[in-house]
Amino acid sequence: MTWVGYPTEQFEVTAGAGDLVRFTTDTGATRTFCSHCGTTLLYQGPRWAGEVHVARANIEGEIDREPQLHVYVDEAAPWCAIGDDLPRRG
């Protein structure tokens, strides 16, 4: 899954905030979903404190950045080949 990270202070939900459901994991991360359809929307976690991550599939159009790294590559399925030289984090 592709995420786009933003500094928390630069991110704001401007509509539909009452439709969001949050789940806190045992690792202290918060995952936010749509209460109507269950779509994954946001991720915030201690590993990236001060950032909110938006699921790329929920952003219409182009964005102002290219991919910067791959994360959780140690948990990737064996058939998930990464074919670039971007940095990788466990």
XYZ file of N, CA, C and O in Angstrom:
360
model
N 0.845 -1.174 0.000
C 0.000 0.000 0.000
C 0.885 1.230 0.000
O 1.918 1.267 0.646
N 0.458 2.239 -0.722
C 1.223 3.478 -0.809
C 0.590 4.537 0.080
O -0.617 4.744 0.045
N 1.452 5.186 0.875
C 1.012 6.251 1.779
C 1.726 7.536 1.410
O 2.870 7.512 0.958
N 1.067 8.672 1.646
C 1.676 9.982 1.454
C 1.700 10.662 2.815
O 0.651 10.831 3.438
N 2.895 11.001 3.288
C 3.045 11.581 4.615
C 3.068 13.094 4.593
O 3.652 13.710 3.697
N 2.415 13.686 5.587
C 2.377 15.137 5.757
C 2.669 15.467 7.217
O 2.259 14.726 8.106
N 3.321 16.596 7.483
C 3.467 17.026 8.879
C 2.076 17.207 9.494
O 1.181 17.770 8.855
N 1.899 16.729 10.707
C 0.596 16.782 11.365
C 0.022 18.195 11.390
O -1.170 18.388 11.152
N 0.867 19.186 11.635
C 0.368 20.562 11.727
C -0.097 21.121 10.384
O -0.761 22.141 10.331
N 0.235 20.447 9.278
C -0.204 20.894 7.957
C -1.393 20.095 7.443
O -1.818 20.280 6.308
N -1.944 19.216 8.264
C -3.039 18.352 7.825
C -4.296 18.659 8.623
O -4.252 18.814 9.838
N -5.425 18.720 7.906
C -6.703 18.955 8.558
C -7.809 18.264 7.765
O -7.846 18.355 6.537
N -8.691 17.580 8.452
C -9.885 17.028 7.820
C -10.903 18.164 7.802
O -11.277 18.687 8.847
N -11.341 18.566 6.606
C -12.224 19.725 6.490
C -13.683 19.345 6.268
O -14.550 20.211 6.338
N -13.961 18.096 5.993
C -15.345 17.650 5.804
C -15.445 16.187 6.197
O -14.519 15.408 5.981
N -16.560 15.809 6.766
C -16.804 14.407 7.082
C -16.094 13.875 8.296
O -16.023 12.659 8.489
N -15.568 14.734 9.150
C -14.833 14.254 10.327
C -15.692 13.366 11.210
O -15.184 12.433 11.847
N -16.998 13.609 11.235
C -17.894 12.791 12.039
C -18.101 11.401 11.483
O -18.649 10.529 12.161
N -17.643 11.173 10.252
C -17.786 9.871 9.610
C -16.549 8.997 9.782
O -16.470 7.912 9.207
N -15.572 9.469 10.547
C -14.325 8.731 10.718
C -14.371 7.853 11.966
O -14.908 8.243 12.995
N -13.789 6.674 11.838
C -13.653 5.752 12.962
C -12.162 5.511 13.149
O -11.443 5.240 12.184
N -11.699 5.624 14.396
C -10.275 5.428 14.683
C -10.076 4.161 15.510
O -10.872 3.866 16.392
N -8.994 3.471 15.209
C -8.625 2.256 15.926
C -7.172 2.399 16.337
O -6.315 2.698 15.505
N -6.896 2.218 17.617
C -5.519 2.272 18.105
C -4.997 0.854 18.256
O -5.609 0.021 18.927
N -3.862 0.584 17.639
C -3.275 -0.755 17.659
C -2.482 -0.968 18.933
O -2.220 -0.030 19.695
N -2.042 -2.199 19.150
C -1.237 -2.508 20.337
C 0.146 -1.880 20.270
O 0.852 -1.820 21.271
N 0.557 -1.371 19.107
C 1.849 -0.693 18.980
C 1.725 0.814 19.148
O 2.704 1.535 19.025
N 0.496 1.296 19.407
C 0.279 2.717 19.605
C -0.032 3.499 18.347
O -0.156 4.718 18.380
N -0.182 2.819 17.229
C -0.542 3.488 15.980
C -2.050 3.709 15.945
O -2.816 2.943 16.526
N -2.452 4.751 15.245
C -3.871 5.024 15.051
C -4.189 4.884 13.576
O -3.541 5.508 12.734
N -5.171 4.055 13.280
C -5.633 3.864 11.907
C -7.040 4.437 11.820
O -7.864 4.204 12.688
N -7.289 5.187 10.770
C -8.574 5.856 10.603
C -9.270 5.324 9.358
O -8.652 5.208 8.297
N -10.565 5.016 9.526
C -11.375 4.416 8.466
C -12.657 5.208 8.278
O -13.115 5.897 9.186
N -13.296 5.042 7.120
C -14.616 5.590 6.879
C -15.631 4.700 7.595
O -15.611 3.476 7.435
N -16.514 5.302 8.386
C -17.491 4.519 9.136
C -18.592 3.948 8.251
O -19.308 3.041 8.662
N -18.708 4.430 7.024
C -19.754 3.943 6.117
C -19.299 2.758 5.273
O -20.027 1.784 5.125
N -18.093 2.858 4.724
C -17.646 1.809 3.789
C -16.420 1.043 4.262
O -16.050 0.037 3.674
N -15.752 1.525 5.313
C -14.587 0.827 5.836
C -13.279 1.141 5.141
O -12.247 0.556 5.463
N -13.284 2.065 4.201
C -12.059 2.413 3.487
C -10.983 2.900 4.447
O -11.238 3.729 5.325
N -9.769 2.398 4.274
C -8.623 2.872 5.030
C -8.280 4.275 4.555
O -8.107 4.502 3.358
N -8.177 5.212 5.485
C -7.918 6.601 5.118
C -6.587 7.130 5.626
O -5.791 7.656 4.861
N -6.342 6.997 6.947
C -5.186 7.637 7.567
C -4.432 6.678 8.474
O -5.004 5.728 8.994
N -3.167 6.992 8.673
C -2.321 6.241 9.606
C -1.455 7.245 10.349
O -0.861 8.138 9.736
N -1.376 7.104 11.666
C -0.441 7.870 12.485
C 0.179 6.899 13.480
O -0.543 6.096 14.089
N 1.491 6.938 13.612
C 2.129 6.002 14.511
C 3.398 6.547 15.135
O 3.967 7.526 14.655
N 3.839 5.897 16.201
C 5.033 6.363 16.906
C 6.299 6.299 16.059
O 7.238 7.056 16.296
N 6.325 5.432 15.061
C 7.516 5.325 14.213
C 7.749 6.607 13.415
O 8.874 6.953 13.085
N 6.651 7.291 13.070
C 6.722 8.551 12.330
C 5.973 9.625 13.110
O 4.990 10.190 12.635
N 6.432 9.895 14.295
C 5.786 10.899 15.149
C 5.766 12.249 14.430
O 6.716 12.605 13.736
N 4.655 12.957 14.580
C 4.535 14.269 13.954
C 4.100 14.231 12.514
O 4.102 15.254 11.837
N 3.737 13.048 12.017
C 3.270 12.916 10.638
C 1.919 12.228 10.611
O 1.609 11.406 11.473
N 1.127 12.562 9.616
C -0.100 11.829 9.330
C 0.054 11.307 7.902
O 0.541 12.012 7.021
N -0.289 10.048 7.710
C -0.147 9.417 6.402
C -1.521 9.153 5.812
O -2.390 8.593 6.472
N -1.684 9.579 4.570
C -2.938 9.435 3.838
C -2.747 8.328 2.809
O -1.752 8.320 2.077
N -3.700 7.395 2.749
C -3.628 6.341 1.736
C -3.682 7.001 0.357
O -4.602 7.759 0.052
N -2.689 6.752 -0.469
C -2.565 7.405 -1.777
C -3.807 7.204 -2.638
O -4.210 8.099 -3.388
N -4.441 6.064 -2.531
C -5.619 5.784 -3.342
C -6.763 6.758 -3.062
O -7.678 6.889 -3.876
N -6.701 7.471 -1.951
C -7.752 8.423 -1.587
C -7.463 9.850 -2.019
O -8.235 10.754 -1.724
N -6.363 10.057 -2.714
C -5.997 11.394 -3.166
C -6.247 11.475 -4.667
O -5.654 10.712 -5.438
N -7.108 12.391 -5.069
C -7.390 12.565 -6.493
C -6.263 13.333 -7.159
O -5.727 14.279 -6.608
N -5.917 12.925 -8.363
C -4.937 13.656 -9.160
C -3.508 13.428 -8.731
O -3.186 12.531 -7.953
N -2.659 14.279 -9.279
C -1.220 14.193 -9.016
C -0.898 14.751 -7.636
O -1.660 15.533 -7.072
N 0.257 14.357 -7.109
C 0.740 14.923 -5.851
C 2.112 15.543 -6.105
O 2.732 15.302 -7.143
N 2.572 16.329 -5.156
C 3.785 17.128 -5.350
C 5.076 16.431 -4.935
O 6.049 17.082 -4.605
N 5.095 15.093 -4.951
C 6.313 14.389 -4.548
C 6.386 13.013 -5.197
O 5.384 12.443 -5.577
N 7.584 12.518 -5.286
C 7.853 11.170 -5.783
C 8.065 10.261 -4.582
O 8.349 10.734 -3.480
N 7.966 8.948 -4.758
C 8.260 8.033 -3.645
C 9.659 8.279 -3.090
O 10.582 8.604 -3.846
N 9.789 8.142 -1.776
C 11.062 8.412 -1.124
C 11.699 7.187 -0.490
O 12.901 7.165 -0.288
N 10.902 6.178 -0.098
C 11.456 4.978 0.506
C 10.407 3.883 0.568
O 9.228 4.125 0.348
N 10.877 2.682 0.857
C 10.017 1.521 1.084
C 10.129 1.158 2.559
O 11.230 1.136 3.106
N 8.996 0.879 3.202
C 9.013 0.496 4.610
C 8.388 -0.881 4.788
O 7.627 -1.344 3.938
N 8.717 -1.495 5.896
C 8.238 -2.840 6.231
C 8.593 -3.866 5.148
O 7.855 -4.820 4.936
N 9.715 -3.666 4.493
C 10.110 -4.602 3.447
C 10.415 -5.986 4.020
O 10.303 -6.979 3.302
N 10.746 -6.059 5.305
C 11.005 -7.358 5.914
C 9.720 -8.167 6.098
O 9.774 -9.369 6.364
N 8.565 -7.529 5.925
C 7.286 -8.220 6.046
C 6.599 -8.426 4.690
O 5.464 -8.901 4.632
N 7.277 -8.061 3.620
C 6.683 -8.180 2.284
C 6.523 -9.642 1.880
O 7.307 -10.507 2.282
N 5.505 -9.889 1.074
C 5.305 -11.236 0.530
C 6.491 -11.586 -0.366
O 7.078 -10.700 -1.000
N 6.855 -12.856 -0.441
C 8.011 -13.256 -1.238
C 7.897 -12.865 -2.713
O 8.903 -12.634 -3.380
N 6.691 -12.766 -3.235
C 6.496 -12.425 -4.640
C 6.503 -10.919 -4.890
O 6.387 -10.459 -6.021
N 6.668 -10.123 -3.843
C 6.643 -8.663 -3.973
C 8.062 -8.152 -4.240
O 8.807 -7.836 -3.320
N 8.419 -8.090 -5.500
C 9.755 -7.637 -5.885
C 9.805 -6.112 -5.932
O 8.900 -5.470 -6.462
N 10.852 -5.540 -5.368
C 11.052 -4.093 -5.414
C 12.144 -3.847 -6.438
O 13.263 -4.320 -6.280
N 11.809 -3.114 -7.492
C 12.740 -2.949 -8.605
C 13.361 -1.579 -8.710
O 13.632 -1.112 -9.822
N 13.596 -0.904 -7.600
C 14.251 0.393 -7.660
C 15.306 0.486 -6.554
O 15.472 -0.443 -5.775
N 15.973 1.603 -6.518
C 17.062 1.792 -5.548
C 16.687 2.701 -4.381
O 17.576 3.225 -3.695
N 15.403 2.901 -4.144
C 14.997 3.729 -3.011
C 15.420 3.086 -1.691
O 15.530 1.860 -1.610
N 15.672 3.893 -0.666
C 16.028 3.330 0.645
C 14.926 2.388 1.142
O 13.763 2.553 0.790
N 15.339 1.426 1.945
C 14.398 0.438 2.493
C 14.553 0.381 4.004
O 15.669 0.373 4.511
N 13.426 0.353 4.692
C 13.430 0.220 6.152
C 12.599 -0.984 6.518
O 11.510 -1.187 5.989
N 13.118 -1.765 7.484
C 12.466 -2.955 7.992
C 11.015 -2.954 8.074
O 10.141 -2.467 7.625
